């Protein structure tokens, strides 16, 4: 995922966490050097700021989910935006806080940014009570959430219970679902609302096949 701000001249930044045994992350950490040429796909997704930018935002992240949030932070800071921005990041401890040093440094010179950290090894995982304590006006803010499925499910439930799930934007960092044993030939799927038609393989979940066809179902 891109972590640089749009408009950065000449370069882009990505943030890659090394995963034990990970073929791609290991390759990027150990073997890529200046001068290597990498092929990139077109950026996609809906984890983007609305236009105009809301007056108040809250970004909720954990683990590698902070990566696209940093792109938003860097973009708003570069514009010296007056947006009241709270970023709540959950991680094991202070040493595990990706971008922790940068966020604190930016907050010192840009008062619109207020980073908040939840150290799970010390105080447990983020829940509604902790969210209310950290961001009392959370329900009045446009919200973005990114992280593992379990974390996002907790956050979604809070917004859903408040009846404002439509104000919560999300981007999943989970991997593709594991392939299942084939049980037959591929099927043709027709979507009633959009009119889209695509072929779905028998060994992949329907959601994965819909996304491969360019659709963006919520579930």
Coordinates of C-alpha atoms in Angstrom, one line a residue:
X1 CA 0.0 0.0 0.0
X2 CA 1.2 3.5 -0.8
X3 CA 2.3 5.4 2.3
X4 CA 3.5 8.6 0.6
X5 CA 1.3 11.6 0.1
X6 CA -0.3 12.2 -3.3
X7 CA 1.7 14.9 -5.1
X8 CA 5.1 13.9 -3.8
X9 CA 7.4 14.7 -6.7
X10 CA 9.4 12.0 -8.3
X11 CA 9.0 9.2 -5.8
X12 CA 6.4 7.1 -4.1
X13 CA 6.7 5.3 -0.8
X14 CA 5.4 1.9 0.2
X15 CA 5.6 0.3 3.7
X16 CA 6.2 -3.4 3.8
X17 CA 6.2 -5.4 7.0
X18 CA 8.4 -8.5 7.0
X19 CA 6.4 -11.7 7.5
X20 CA 8.2 -14.9 8.6
X21 CA 8.4 -17.0 5.5
X22 CA 6.8 -14.3 3.4
X23 CA 8.1 -14.6 -0.2
X24 CA 7.3 -11.0 -1.2
X25 CA 8.1 -9.2 2.0
X26 CA 11.4 -11.2 2.4
X27 CA 12.4 -10.4 -1.2
X28 CA 11.7 -6.7 -0.7
X29 CA 13.6 -6.5 2.6
X30 CA 16.6 -8.7 1.6
X31 CA 17.2 -8.4 -2.1
X32 CA 15.8 -5.2 -3.6
X33 CA 18.4 -2.6 -4.2
X34 CA 18.6 0.8 -5.8
X35 CA 18.4 0.3 -9.6
X36 CA 16.1 -2.7 -9.5
X37 CA 12.9 -2.3 -11.6
X38 CA 9.6 -3.4 -10.1
X39 CA 6.3 -3.7 -11.9
X40 CA 3.3 -2.0 -10.1
X41 CA -0.4 -2.3 -10.7
X42 CA -2.7 0.7 -10.8
X43 CA -3.7 2.0 -7.4
X44 CA -7.2 0.9 -6.5
X45 CA -9.6 1.0 -3.5
X46 CA -12.0 3.3 -1.8
X47 CA -9.8 4.3 1.2
X48 CA -9.5 7.9 0.0
X49 CA -10.5 11.2 1.4
X50 CA -13.8 12.7 0.3
X51 CA -13.9 16.0 -1.5
X52 CA -14.3 18.4 0.2
X53 CA -12.3 17.0 3.2
X54 CA -14.5 16.8 6.3
X55 CA -13.8 19.2 9.2
X56 CA -13.3 16.3 11.6
X57 CA -11.7 12.9 10.9
X58 CA -10.8 9.8 12.9
X59 CA -8.5 7.1 11.6
X60 CA -8.4 3.8 13.4
X61 CA -5.6 1.4 12.5
X62 CA -3.7 -1.5 13.8
X63 CA -0.5 -3.3 12.5
X64 CA 0.1 -2.7 8.9
X65 CA -3.2 -1.0 8.6
X66 CA -1.6 2.3 9.5
X67 CA 0.1 2.4 6.0
X68 CA -2.7 4.0 4.0
X69 CA -3.6 6.2 7.0
X70 CA -0.1 7.6 6.9
X71 CA -0.7 8.6 3.3
X72 CA -3.7 10.6 4.4
X73 CA -1.8 12.2 7.3
X74 CA 1.1 13.2 5.1
X75 CA -1.2 14.6 2.5
X76 CA -3.2 16.7 4.9
X77 CA -0.1 17.9 6.7
X78 CA 1.5 19.0 3.4
X79 CA -1.6 21.0 2.7
X80 CA -1.6 22.5 6.2
X81 CA -5.2 21.4 6.4
X82 CA -7.3 22.7 9.2
X83 CA -9.0 19.3 9.5
X84 CA -9.3 18.2 13.1
X85 CA -7.6 14.8 12.8
X86 CA -7.3 12.0 15.4
X87 CA -5.4 8.9 14.6
X88 CA -5.9 5.9 16.9
X89 CA -3.3 3.2 16.4
X90 CA -3.4 -0.1 18.2
X91 CA -0.1 -2.1 18.6
X92 CA 1.6 -4.4 21.1
X93 CA 3.8 -1.7 22.7
X94 CA 5.6 1.5 22.0
X95 CA 8.5 -0.3 20.2
X96 CA 5.9 -1.9 17.8
X97 CA 4.3 1.5 16.8
X98 CA 5.0 1.9 13.1
X99 CA 5.5 5.6 12.3
X100 CA 5.2 6.4 16.1
X101 CA 8.2 8.7 16.0
X102 CA 7.0 10.5 12.9
X103 CA 3.5 10.9 14.1
X104 CA 4.6 12.5 17.3
X105 CA 7.0 14.8 15.5
X106 CA 4.3 15.9 13.1
X107 CA 1.9 16.6 16.0
X108 CA 4.4 18.9 17.6
X109 CA 4.4 21.2 14.6
X110 CA 0.9 20.6 13.3
X111 CA -1.7 20.9 16.1
X112 CA -4.5 19.7 13.9
X113 CA -3.1 16.1 14.3
X114 CA -3.6 14.2 17.6
X115 CA -2.1 10.7 17.5
X116 CA -3.4 8.3 20.2
X117 CA -1.8 4.9 20.8
X118 CA -3.4 1.8 22.4
X119 CA -0.7 -0.6 23.6
X120 CA -2.5 -3.9 23.8
X121 CA 0.2 -5.6 26.0
X122 CA -0.4 -3.0 28.7
X123 CA -4.2 -2.2 28.5
X124 CA -5.8 -4.7 26.2
X125 CA -7.4 -4.2 22.8
X126 CA -9.4 -1.3 21.6
X127 CA -13.1 -1.5 22.5
X128 CA -16.0 1.0 22.6
X129 CA -15.2 2.3 26.1
X130 CA -11.6 3.0 25.2
X131 CA -12.6 4.6 21.9
X132 CA -15.0 6.9 23.8
X133 CA -12.3 7.9 26.2
X134 CA -9.8 8.6 23.5
X135 CA -12.2 10.3 21.0
X136 CA -15.3 11.5 22.8
X137 CA -16.9 12.9 19.6
X138 CA -16.1 9.8 17.5
X139 CA -19.7 9.5 16.3
X140 CA -19.6 13.0 14.8
X141 CA -16.4 12.4 12.8
X142 CA -16.0 10.8 9.3
X143 CA -14.1 7.6 10.1
X144 CA -11.6 5.3 8.4
X145 CA -10.6 1.9 9.6
X146 CA -7.9 -0.4 8.4
X147 CA -6.4 -3.6 9.9
X148 CA -7.0 -7.3 10.4
X149 CA -10.5 -8.6 10.0
X150 CA -11.1 -9.0 13.8
X151 CA -10.1 -5.5 14.6
X152 CA -12.3 -4.1 11.8
X153 CA -15.2 -6.2 12.9
X154 CA -15.0 -4.7 16.4
X155 CA -14.9 -1.1 15.0
X156 CA -17.7 -1.8 12.5
X157 CA -19.9 -3.1 15.3
X158 CA -19.5 0.2 17.3
X159 CA -20.5 2.3 14.3
X160 CA -23.3 -0.1 13.4
X161 CA -24.8 0.0 16.9
X162 CA -24.8 3.8 16.6
X163 CA -26.6 3.6 13.3
X164 CA -23.8 5.5 11.4
X165 CA -22.0 2.7 9.6
X166 CA -22.3 4.6 6.4
X167 CA -19.8 7.1 7.8
X168 CA -17.1 4.5 8.3
X169 CA -14.8 3.7 5.4
X170 CA -12.7 0.5 5.5
X171 CA -9.9 -1.2 3.7
X172 CA -9.0 -4.8 4.5
X173 CA -5.4 -5.9 4.9
X174 CA -6.3 -9.6 5.1
X175 CA -5.0 -12.0 2.6
X176 CA -7.1 -13.7 0.0
X177 CA -9.2 -16.6 1.3
X178 CA -7.7 -20.0 1.0
X179 CA -8.7 -21.9 -2.0
X180 CA -11.2 -24.7 -1.5
X181 CA -11.3 -28.1 -3.2
X182 CA -13.0 -27.9 -6.6
X183 CA -16.5 -29.3 -6.6
X184 CA -17.4 -28.7 -10.3
X185 CA -16.9 -26.5 -13.3
X186 CA -16.8 -22.7 -13.3
X187 CA -20.2 -21.0 -13.1
X188 CA -21.6 -17.9 -14.8
X189 CA -22.8 -15.4 -12.2
X190 CA -25.3 -12.7 -13.0
X191 CA -25.7 -9.7 -10.7
X192 CA -29.3 -8.5 -10.3
X193 CA -28.6 -4.9 -9.4
X194 CA -25.6 -4.0 -11.5
X195 CA -26.3 -6.3 -14.4
X196 CA -22.6 -7.5 -14.3
X197 CA -21.9 -11.0 -15.5
X198 CA -18.7 -12.9 -14.6
X199 CA -17.3 -16.4 -14.5
X200 CA -16.6 -17.8 -11.0
X201 CA -14.2 -20.7 -10.5
X202 CA -15.3 -23.6 -8.3
X203 CA -12.2 -23.4 -6.2
X204 CA -12.4 -19.8 -5.1
X205 CA -14.9 -18.0 -2.8
X206 CA -17.6 -16.0 -4.6
X207 CA -16.5 -12.8 -3.0
X208 CA -12.9 -13.2 -4.3
X209 CA -14.2 -13.9 -7.8
X210 CA -16.5 -10.9 -7.7
X211 CA -13.5 -8.7 -6.7
X212 CA -11.4 -10.2 -9.5
X213 CA -14.2 -9.2 -11.9
X214 CA -13.8 -5.6 -10.8
X215 CA -16.8 -5.4 -8.5
X216 CA -16.7 -4.0 -4.9
X217 CA -19.3 -5.9 -2.8
X218 CA -19.3 -5.0 0.9
X219 CA -19.4 -8.6 2.0

